[in-house]
Coordinates of N, CA, C and O and ligand atoms in Angstrom, one line a residue:
M1 N 17.3 94.5 -9.0 CA 18.6 93.9 -9.3 C 18.3 92.4 -9.6 O 17.7 91.7 -8.7
D2 N 18.8 91.9 -10.7 CA 18.8 90.4 -10.8 C 20.0 89.8 -10.3 O 21.0 90.5 -9.9
L3 N 20.0 88.5 -10.2 CA 21.2 87.8 -9.6 C 22.5 88.1 -10.2 O 23.5 88.2 -9.5
N4 N 22.5 88.2 -11.6 CA 23.8 88.5 -12.2 C 24.3 89.9 -11.8 O 25.5 90.0 -11.5
E5 N 23.4 90.8 -11.8 CA 23.8 92.2 -11.4 C 24.3 92.2 -9.9 O 25.3 92.8 -9.6
I6 N 23.6 91.5 -9.1 CA 24.0 91.4 -7.7 C 25.4 90.8 -7.6 O 26.3 91.3 -6.9
N7 N 25.7 89.7 -8.3 CA 27.0 89.1 -8.3 C 28.1 90.0 -8.8 O 29.1 90.1 -8.2
T8 N 27.8 90.6 -9.9 CA 28.8 91.6 -10.4 C 29.1 92.7 -9.5 O 30.3 93.0 -9.3
K9 N 28.1 93.2 -8.9 CA 28.3 94.3 -7.9 C 29.0 93.9 -6.7 O 29.9 94.6 -6.2
L10 N 28.7 92.7 -6.2 CA 29.4 92.2 -5.0 C 30.8 92.0 -5.3 O 31.7 92.2 -4.5
E11 N 31.1 91.5 -6.6 CA 32.5 91.3 -6.9 C 33.3 92.6 -7.0 O 34.4 92.6 -6.6
S12 N 32.6 93.6 -7.5 CA 33.4 94.9 -7.6 C 33.6 95.5 -6.2 O 34.6 96.1 -5.9
I13 N 32.7 95.3 -5.3 CA 32.9 95.7 -3.9 C 34.1 94.9 -3.3 O 35.0 95.4 -2.7
A14 N 34.1 93.6 -3.6 CA 35.2 92.7 -3.1 C 36.5 93.2 -3.7 O 37.6 93.2 -3.0
Y15 N 36.6 93.6 -5.0 CA 37.8 94.1 -5.6 C 38.2 95.4 -4.9 O 39.4 95.6 -4.5
N16 N 37.3 96.3 -4.6 CA 37.6 97.5 -4.0 C 38.1 97.4 -2.6 O 38.9 98.2 -2.1
K17 N 37.6 96.4 -1.9 CA 38.0 96.2 -0.5 C 39.3 95.3 -0.3 O 39.8 95.1 0.8
S18 N 39.8 94.8 -1.5 CA 41.0 94.0 -1.4 C 42.1 94.6 -2.3 O 41.9 95.5 -3.0
L19 N 43.3 94.0 -2.1 CA 44.5 94.5 -2.9 C 45.1 93.3 -3.6 O 45.1 92.2 -3.1
P20 N 45.7 93.7 -4.8 CA 46.5 92.6 -5.5 C 47.7 92.3 -4.7 O 48.3 93.1 -4.1
F21 N 48.0 91.0 -4.6 CA 49.0 90.5 -3.7 C 49.9 89.4 -4.4 O 49.3 88.4 -4.9
C22 N 51.2 89.6 -4.4 CA 52.1 88.6 -5.0 C 52.4 87.6 -3.8 O 53.1 88.0 -2.9
Y23 N 52.0 86.4 -4.0 CA 52.3 85.4 -3.0 C 53.7 85.0 -2.9 O 54.3 84.8 -1.8
S24 N 54.4 84.8 -4.1 CA 55.8 84.4 -4.1 C 56.7 85.4 -3.3 O 57.6 85.1 -2.6
C25 N 56.4 86.7 -3.5 CA 57.2 87.8 -2.9 C 56.6 88.2 -1.6 O 57.2 88.9 -0.8
Y26 N 55.4 87.7 -1.3 CA 54.6 88.1 -0.2 C 54.5 89.6 0.1 O 54.8 90.1 1.1
K27 N 54.1 90.3 -1.0 CA 53.9 91.7 -0.8 C 52.7 92.2 -1.8 O 52.4 91.5 -2.8
V28 N 52.2 93.3 -1.4 CA 51.1 93.9 -2.1 C 51.7 94.4 -3.4 O 52.8 95.0 -3.5
A29 N 50.9 94.3 -4.5 CA 51.3 94.8 -5.8 C 50.2 95.7 -6.4 O 49.4 95.2 -7.2
R30 N 50.1 96.9 -5.9 CA 49.0 97.8 -6.1 C 48.7 98.0 -7.6 O 47.6 98.1 -8.0
T31 N 49.7 98.0 -8.4 CA 49.5 98.3 -9.9 C 48.9 97.1 -10.6 O 48.5 97.2 -11.7
G32 N 48.9 95.9 -10.0 CA 48.5 94.7 -10.7 C 49.6 93.9 -11.3 O 49.4 92.8 -11.8
T33 N 50.8 94.4 -11.1 CA 52.0 93.7 -11.5 C 53.0 93.8 -10.4 O 53.2 94.9 -9.9
C34 N 53.6 92.7 -10.0 CA 54.5 92.7 -8.8 C 55.8 93.5 -9.2 O 56.4 93.2 -10.3
K35 N 56.2 94.4 -8.4 CA 57.4 95.2 -8.7 C 58.7 94.4 -8.6 O 59.7 94.7 -9.2
S36 N 58.6 93.4 -7.8 CA 59.9 92.6 -7.5 C 60.0 91.5 -8.6 O 61.1 91.3 -9.2
C37 N 59.0 90.7 -8.9 CA 59.2 89.6 -9.8 C 58.4 89.8 -11.1 O 58.5 88.9 -12.0
H38 N 57.7 90.9 -11.2 CA 57.0 91.3 -12.4 C 55.9 90.3 -12.8 O 55.4 90.3 -13.9
S39 N 55.5 89.5 -11.8 CA 54.4 88.6 -12.1 C 53.0 89.3 -12.0 O 52.9 90.3 -11.3
D40 N 52.1 88.9 -12.9 CA 50.8 89.5 -12.8 C 49.8 88.4 -12.4 O 48.6 88.5 -12.5
D41 N 50.4 87.3 -11.9 CA 49.5 86.2 -11.4 C 49.4 86.4 -9.9 O 50.1 85.8 -9.1
L42 N 48.4 87.3 -9.6 CA 48.3 87.8 -8.3 C 47.1 87.3 -7.5 O 46.0 87.0 -8.1
M43 N 47.3 87.1 -6.2 CA 46.1 86.8 -5.3 C 45.4 88.1 -4.9 O 45.9 89.2 -5.3
R44 N 44.3 88.0 -4.2 CA 43.7 89.2 -3.6 C 44.0 89.1 -2.1 O 43.7 88.1 -1.5
L45 N 44.4 90.2 -1.6 CA 44.6 90.3 -0.1 C 43.5 91.1 0.5 O 43.2 92.2 0.1
L46 N 42.9 90.5 1.5 CA 41.9 91.2 2.3 C 42.5 91.4 3.7 O 42.7 90.5 4.4
P47 N 42.9 92.7 4.0 CA 43.5 93.0 5.2 C 42.8 92.4 6.4 O 41.6 92.4 6.4
D48 N 43.5 91.9 7.3 CA 43.0 91.2 8.5 C 42.3 89.8 8.2 O 41.8 89.2 9.1
S49 N 42.4 89.4 7.0 CA 41.7 88.1 6.7 C 42.6 87.1 6.0 O 42.6 85.9 6.4
G50 N 43.4 87.5 5.0 CA 44.2 86.6 4.4 C 44.3 86.9 2.9 O 43.8 87.9 2.4
C51 N 44.9 85.9 2.2 CA 45.0 86.1 0.7 C 44.7 84.8 0.0 O 44.9 83.7 0.6
E52 N 44.2 84.9 -1.2 CA 43.7 83.7 -1.9 C 43.4 84.2 -3.3 O 43.3 85.4 -3.5
Y53 N 43.4 83.3 -4.3 CA 43.1 83.7 -5.7 C 41.6 84.0 -5.8 O 40.8 83.4 -5.1
G54 N 41.3 84.9 -6.7 CA 39.9 85.2 -7.0 C 39.2 86.1 -5.9 O 39.8 86.5 -4.9
V55 N 37.9 86.4 -6.1 CA 37.2 87.2 -5.1 C 36.0 86.5 -4.5 O 35.4 87.1 -3.6
D56 N 35.7 85.3 -5.0 CA 34.5 84.6 -4.5 C 34.6 84.5 -3.0 O 33.6 84.7 -2.3
W57 N 35.8 84.2 -2.5 CA 35.9 84.0 -1.0 C 35.7 85.3 -0.3 O 35.2 85.3 0.9
I58 N 36.1 86.4 -0.9 CA 35.9 87.8 -0.3 C 34.4 88.1 -0.2 O 33.9 88.6 0.8
V59 N 33.7 87.8 -1.4 CA 32.3 88.1 -1.4 C 31.6 87.3 -0.2 O 30.8 87.9 0.5
K60 N 32.0 86.0 -0.1 CA 31.4 85.2 1.0 C 31.7 85.8 2.4 O 30.8 85.9 3.2
E61 N 32.9 86.3 2.6 CA 33.3 86.8 3.9 C 32.5 88.1 4.1 O 32.1 88.4 5.3
L62 N 32.4 89.0 3.1 CA 31.8 90.3 3.3 C 30.3 90.0 3.7 O 29.8 90.7 4.6
I63 N 29.7 89.1 3.0 CA 28.3 88.8 3.3 C 28.1 88.2 4.7 O 27.3 88.7 5.5
E64 N 29.0 87.3 5.1 CA 28.9 86.6 6.4 C 29.1 87.7 7.5 O 28.5 87.6 8.6
E65 N 30.0 88.6 7.2 CA 30.4 89.6 8.3 C 29.4 90.7 8.4 O 29.2 91.3 9.5
N66 N 28.7 91.0 7.3 CA 27.9 92.3 7.3 C 26.4 92.0 7.3 O 25.7 92.9 7.6
L67 N 26.0 90.8 6.9 CA 24.6 90.6 6.8 C 24.2 89.5 7.7 O 24.9 88.6 8.1
E68 N 22.9 89.5 8.1 CA 22.4 88.5 9.0 C 21.7 87.4 8.2 O 20.9 87.7 7.3
F69 N 22.1 86.2 8.4 CA 21.5 85.1 7.6 C 20.0 84.9 8.1 O 19.7 85.2 9.2
V70 N 19.3 84.3 7.2 CA 17.8 84.1 7.5 C 17.7 82.8 8.3 O 18.2 81.8 7.9
D71 N 16.9 82.9 9.3 CA 16.6 81.7 10.1 C 15.4 81.1 9.4 O 14.2 81.5 9.5
S72 N 15.7 80.0 8.7 CA 14.6 79.4 7.8 C 13.5 78.8 8.7 O 12.3 78.8 8.3
D73 N 13.8 78.3 9.9 CA 12.8 77.8 10.8 C 11.8 78.9 11.1 O 10.6 78.7 11.1
E74 N 12.4 80.0 11.5 CA 11.6 81.1 12.0 C 10.7 81.7 10.9 O 9.5 81.9 11.2
I75 N 11.2 81.9 9.7 CA 10.3 82.4 8.7 C 9.3 81.5 8.2 O 8.1 81.8 7.9
F76 N 9.6 80.2 8.3 CA 8.5 79.2 7.9 C 7.5 79.1 9.0 O 6.3 79.1 8.7
E77 N 7.9 79.2 10.2 CA 6.9 79.2 11.3 C 6.0 80.4 11.2 O 4.8 80.3 11.4
Q78 N 6.6 81.6 10.9 CA 5.8 82.8 10.8 C 4.8 82.7 9.7 O 3.6 83.1 9.9
M79 N 5.2 82.1 8.6 CA 4.3 82.0 7.5 C 3.1 81.1 7.8 O 2.0 81.4 7.6
I80 N 3.4 80.0 8.5 CA 2.4 79.0 8.9 C 1.4 79.7 9.9 O 0.2 79.6 9.8
E81 N 1.9 80.5 10.8 CA 1.1 81.2 11.8 C 0.2 82.3 11.1 O -0.9 82.6 11.5
E82 N 0.7 82.9 10.0 CA -0.1 83.8 9.3 C -1.2 83.2 8.5 O -2.3 83.7 8.3
C83 N -0.8 82.0 7.9 CA -1.8 81.3 7.0 C -2.9 80.6 7.8 O -4.0 80.5 7.4
Y84 N -2.5 80.1 9.0 CA -3.5 79.3 9.8 C -3.6 80.1 11.1 O -3.1 81.2 11.2
E85 N -4.3 79.5 12.1 CA -4.4 80.2 13.4 C -3.1 79.9 14.2 O -2.4 78.9 14.0
E86 N -2.8 80.9 15.1 CA -1.6 80.7 15.9 C -1.8 79.5 16.9 O -0.9 78.8 17.2
T87 N -3.0 79.4 17.3 CA -3.3 78.2 18.2 C -4.4 77.4 17.5 O -5.2 77.9 16.8
T88 N -4.4 76.1 17.9 CA -5.4 75.2 17.3 C -6.1 74.5 18.5 O -5.4 74.1 19.5
Q89 N -7.4 74.4 18.4 CA -8.1 73.6 19.5 C -8.0 72.1 19.2 O -8.4 71.6 18.2
V90 N -7.5 71.4 20.2 CA -7.5 70.0 20.1 C -8.2 69.5 21.4 O -7.7 69.7 22.5
G91 N -9.4 69.0 21.2 CA -10.2 68.6 22.4 C -10.4 69.9 23.2 O -10.9 70.9 22.6
F92 N -10.1 69.8 24.4 CA -10.3 71.0 25.2 C -9.1 71.9 25.3 O -9.0 72.9 26.1
M93 N -8.0 71.5 24.6 CA -6.7 72.3 24.7 C -6.6 73.2 23.5 O -6.9 72.9 22.4
K94 N -6.0 74.4 23.9 CA -5.6 75.3 22.8 C -4.1 75.2 22.7 O -3.4 75.5 23.6
L95 N -3.7 74.6 21.5 CA -2.2 74.3 21.4 C -1.6 75.2 20.3 O -2.4 75.6 19.3
S96 N -0.4 75.3 20.4 CA 0.4 76.1 19.3 C 0.3 75.2 18.0 O 0.7 74.1 18.0
T97 N -0.3 75.9 17.0 CA -0.5 75.1 15.7 C 0.9 74.6 15.2 O 1.0 73.5 14.8
V98 N 1.9 75.5 15.2 CA 3.2 75.1 14.7 C 3.7 73.9 15.5 O 4.2 72.9 14.9
Q99 N 3.6 73.9 16.8 CA 4.1 72.8 17.7 C 3.4 71.5 17.4 O 4.0 70.5 17.3
V100 N 2.1 71.6 17.3 CA 1.3 70.4 17.0 C 1.7 69.8 15.7 O 1.9 68.6 15.5
M101 N 1.9 70.7 14.6 CA 2.2 70.2 13.3 C 3.6 69.5 13.3 O 3.8 68.4 12.8
K102 N 4.6 70.2 14.0 CA 5.9 69.6 14.1 C 5.9 68.3 14.8 O 6.6 67.3 14.4
D103 N 5.2 68.2 15.9 CA 5.2 67.0 16.8 C 4.5 65.9 16.0 O 4.9 64.7 16.1
Q104 N 3.4 66.2 15.3 CA 2.7 65.1 14.7 C 3.4 64.5 13.5 O 3.3 63.3 13.2
D105 N 4.1 65.4 12.7 CA 4.7 64.9 11.5 C 5.9 65.7 11.1 O 5.9 66.5 10.2
P106 N 7.0 65.4 11.9 CA 8.2 66.2 11.6 C 8.8 66.1 10.2 O 9.4 67.0 9.7
I107 N 8.6 64.9 9.6 CA 9.1 64.8 8.2 C 8.4 65.6 7.2 O 9.0 66.4 6.4
C108 N 7.1 65.6 7.3 CA 6.2 66.4 6.5 C 6.5 67.9 6.7 O 6.6 68.7 5.7
W109 N 6.7 68.2 7.9 CA 7.1 69.6 8.3 C 8.4 70.1 7.6 O 8.4 71.1 7.0
D110 N 9.4 69.2 7.7 CA 10.7 69.5 7.1 C 10.6 69.6 5.5 O 11.2 70.5 4.9
I111 N 9.8 68.7 4.9 CA 9.7 68.8 3.5 C 9.0 70.1 3.1 O 9.4 70.8 2.2
A112 N 7.9 70.4 3.8 CA 7.2 71.7 3.4 C 8.1 72.9 3.7 O 8.0 73.8 2.9
K113 N 8.9 72.8 4.7 CA 9.8 74.0 5.0 C 10.8 74.1 3.8 O 11.0 75.2 3.3
G114 N 11.3 73.0 3.4 CA 12.3 73.0 2.2 C 11.7 73.6 1.0 O 12.3 74.4 0.3
E115 N 10.4 73.2 0.7 CA 9.7 73.7 -0.5 C 9.4 75.2 -0.4 O 9.5 75.9 -1.4
Y116 N 9.1 75.6 0.8 CA 8.8 77.0 1.0 C 10.1 77.9 0.8 O 10.1 78.9 0.1
I117 N 11.2 77.4 1.3 CA 12.5 78.1 1.1 C 12.9 78.1 -0.4 O 13.2 79.1 -0.9
D118 N 12.8 76.9 -1.0 CA 13.1 76.8 -2.4 C 12.2 77.8 -3.2 O 12.7 78.5 -4.2
G119 N 10.9 77.9 -2.9 CA 10.0 78.9 -3.5 C 10.5 80.3 -3.4 O 10.5 81.1 -4.4
L120 N 11.0 80.7 -2.2 CA 11.5 82.0 -2.0 C 12.7 82.3 -2.8 O 13.0 83.4 -3.3
V121 N 13.5 81.2 -3.0 CA 14.8 81.4 -3.8 C 14.4 81.6 -5.3 O 14.9 82.4 -6.0
E122 N 13.4 80.8 -5.7 CA 12.9 80.9 -7.1 C 12.3 82.3 -7.4 O 12.5 82.8 -8.5
D123 N 11.6 82.8 -6.4 CA 11.0 84.2 -6.5 C 12.1 85.3 -6.4 O 11.8 86.4 -6.4
E124 N 13.3 84.9 -6.2 CA 14.4 85.8 -6.0 C 14.2 86.7 -4.8 O 14.4 87.9 -4.8
Q125 N 13.7 86.1 -3.7 CA 13.6 86.9 -2.5 C 14.7 86.5 -1.5 O 15.2 87.3 -0.7
L126 N 15.1 85.2 -1.6 CA 16.2 84.7 -0.8 C 17.3 84.3 -1.8 O 17.1 83.9 -2.9
V127 N 18.5 84.3 -1.3 CA 19.7 83.9 -2.1 C 20.6 83.1 -1.2 O 20.7 83.4 0.0
T128 N 21.3 82.1 -1.8 CA 22.3 81.4 -1.0 C 23.6 81.5 -1.8 O 23.6 81.5 -3.0
F129 N 24.7 81.6 -1.0 CA 26.0 81.6 -1.7 C 26.8 80.3 -1.4 O 27.9 80.1 -1.8
D130 N 26.2 79.4 -0.6 CA 26.9 78.2 -0.2 C 26.0 76.9 -0.4 O 25.9 76.1 0.4
N131 N 25.3 76.9 -1.5 CA 24.4 75.8 -1.9 C 23.4 75.4 -0.8 O 23.1 74.3 -0.5
G132 N 22.9 76.5 -0.1 CA 21.8 76.2 0.8 C 22.1 76.0 2.2 O 21.2 75.6 3.0
S133 N 23.4 76.2 2.6 CA 23.7 76.1 4.0 C 23.1 77.3 4.8 O 22.7 77.2 5.9
S134 N 23.2 78.4 4.1 CA 22.6 79.6 4.7 C 22.0 80.5 3.6 O 22.4 80.4 2.4
Y135 N 21.0 81.2 4.0 CA 20.2 82.1 3.1 C 20.2 83.5 3.5 O 20.2 83.8 4.7
Y136 N 20.1 84.4 2.6 CA 20.0 85.8 2.9 C 18.9 86.4 2.1 O 18.6 86.0 1.0
W137 N 18.3 87.5 2.7 CA 17.2 88.2 2.0 C 17.9 89.1 0.9 O 18.9 89.8 1.1
I138 N 17.4 89.0 -0.3 CA 18.0 89.7 -1.4 C 17.9 91.2 -1.1 O 18.8 92.0 -1.4
H139 N 16.8 91.7 -0.5 CA 16.7 93.1 -0.2 C 17.8 93.6 0.8 O 18.3 94.7 0.7
D140 N 18.3 92.7 1.7 CA 19.4 93.0 2.6 C 20.7 93.2 1.7 O 21.5 94.1 2.0
I141 N 20.8 92.3 0.8 CA 22.1 92.3 0.0 C 22.1 93.6 -0.9 O 23.1 94.2 -1.0
E142 N 20.9 93.9 -1.4 CA 20.8 95.1 -2.2 C 21.1 96.4 -1.4 O 21.8 97.3 -1.9
S143 N 20.7 96.4 -0.2 CA 21.0 97.6 0.6 C 22.5 97.6 0.9 O 23.1 98.7 0.9
Y144 N 23.1 96.5 1.2 CA 24.5 96.4 1.4 C 25.3 96.9 0.2 O 26.2 97.7 0.3
I145 N 24.8 96.5 -1.0 CA 25.5 96.9 -2.2 C 25.3 98.4 -2.4 O 26.3 99.1 -2.7
D146 N 24.1 98.9 -2.2 CA 23.9 100.4 -2.3 C 24.8 101.2 -1.4 O 25.5 102.1 -1.8
E147 N 24.9 100.7 -0.1 CA 25.7 101.4 0.8 C 27.2 101.4 0.5 O 27.9 102.4 0.6
N148 N 27.6 100.2 0.0 CA 29.1 100.1 -0.2 C 29.6 100.5 -1.6 O 30.7 100.9 -1.7
L149 N 28.7 100.5 -2.6 CA 29.1 101.1 -3.8 C 29.1 102.6 -3.8 O 30.0 103.2 -4.3
E150 N 28.2 103.2 -3.1 CA 28.1 104.6 -2.9 C 29.3 105.2 -2.2 O 29.9 106.2 -2.7
L151 N 29.8 104.5 -1.2 CA 30.9 105.0 -0.4 C 32.1 105.1 -1.3 O 32.9 106.0 -1.1
E152 N 32.3 104.2 -2.3 CA 33.5 104.2 -3.1 C 33.4 105.3 -4.1 O 34.5 105.8 -4.5
V153 N 32.2 105.7 -4.5 CA 32.1 106.8 -5.5 C 32.4 108.1 -4.8 O 33.1 108.9 -5.4
A154 N 32.0 108.2 -3.6 CA 32.1 109.5 -2.8 C 33.6 109.8 -2.5 O 34.4 109.0 -2.6
Ligands
ZN201 ZN1 56.4 89.1 -6.8

């Protein structure tokens, strides 16, 4: 799945999980037109959550509630430990490579971490829906899509 397909599918899941809602009359308008005021300028209602125009906010909520975000510190540390040794000999001490690197040059560490995460986004392994405040594995999102689109067909 490419990002466009992912977005389209997430949007259709969001439509399926929400209902058209007339805010002026404050009632659900299942047909897409409000029976009371005949408006078709409708919000989407997500039961237990609220109502708002569009489905972007629903997509965000579904993802936040159903998927675990990626701990970018953790995956960067794992990558470093796989690339280098887990411990590094400094004099007579065997120290954690990650800890030594962080302690010695925290700025360089953060820059490298940012570049690593950006690289994963470019490779379409990670995706963010909030400009980089949180990241998700694309394969997690794909499984969520598969599970939730299937349910609606069945
Ligand atoms: Zn209405």
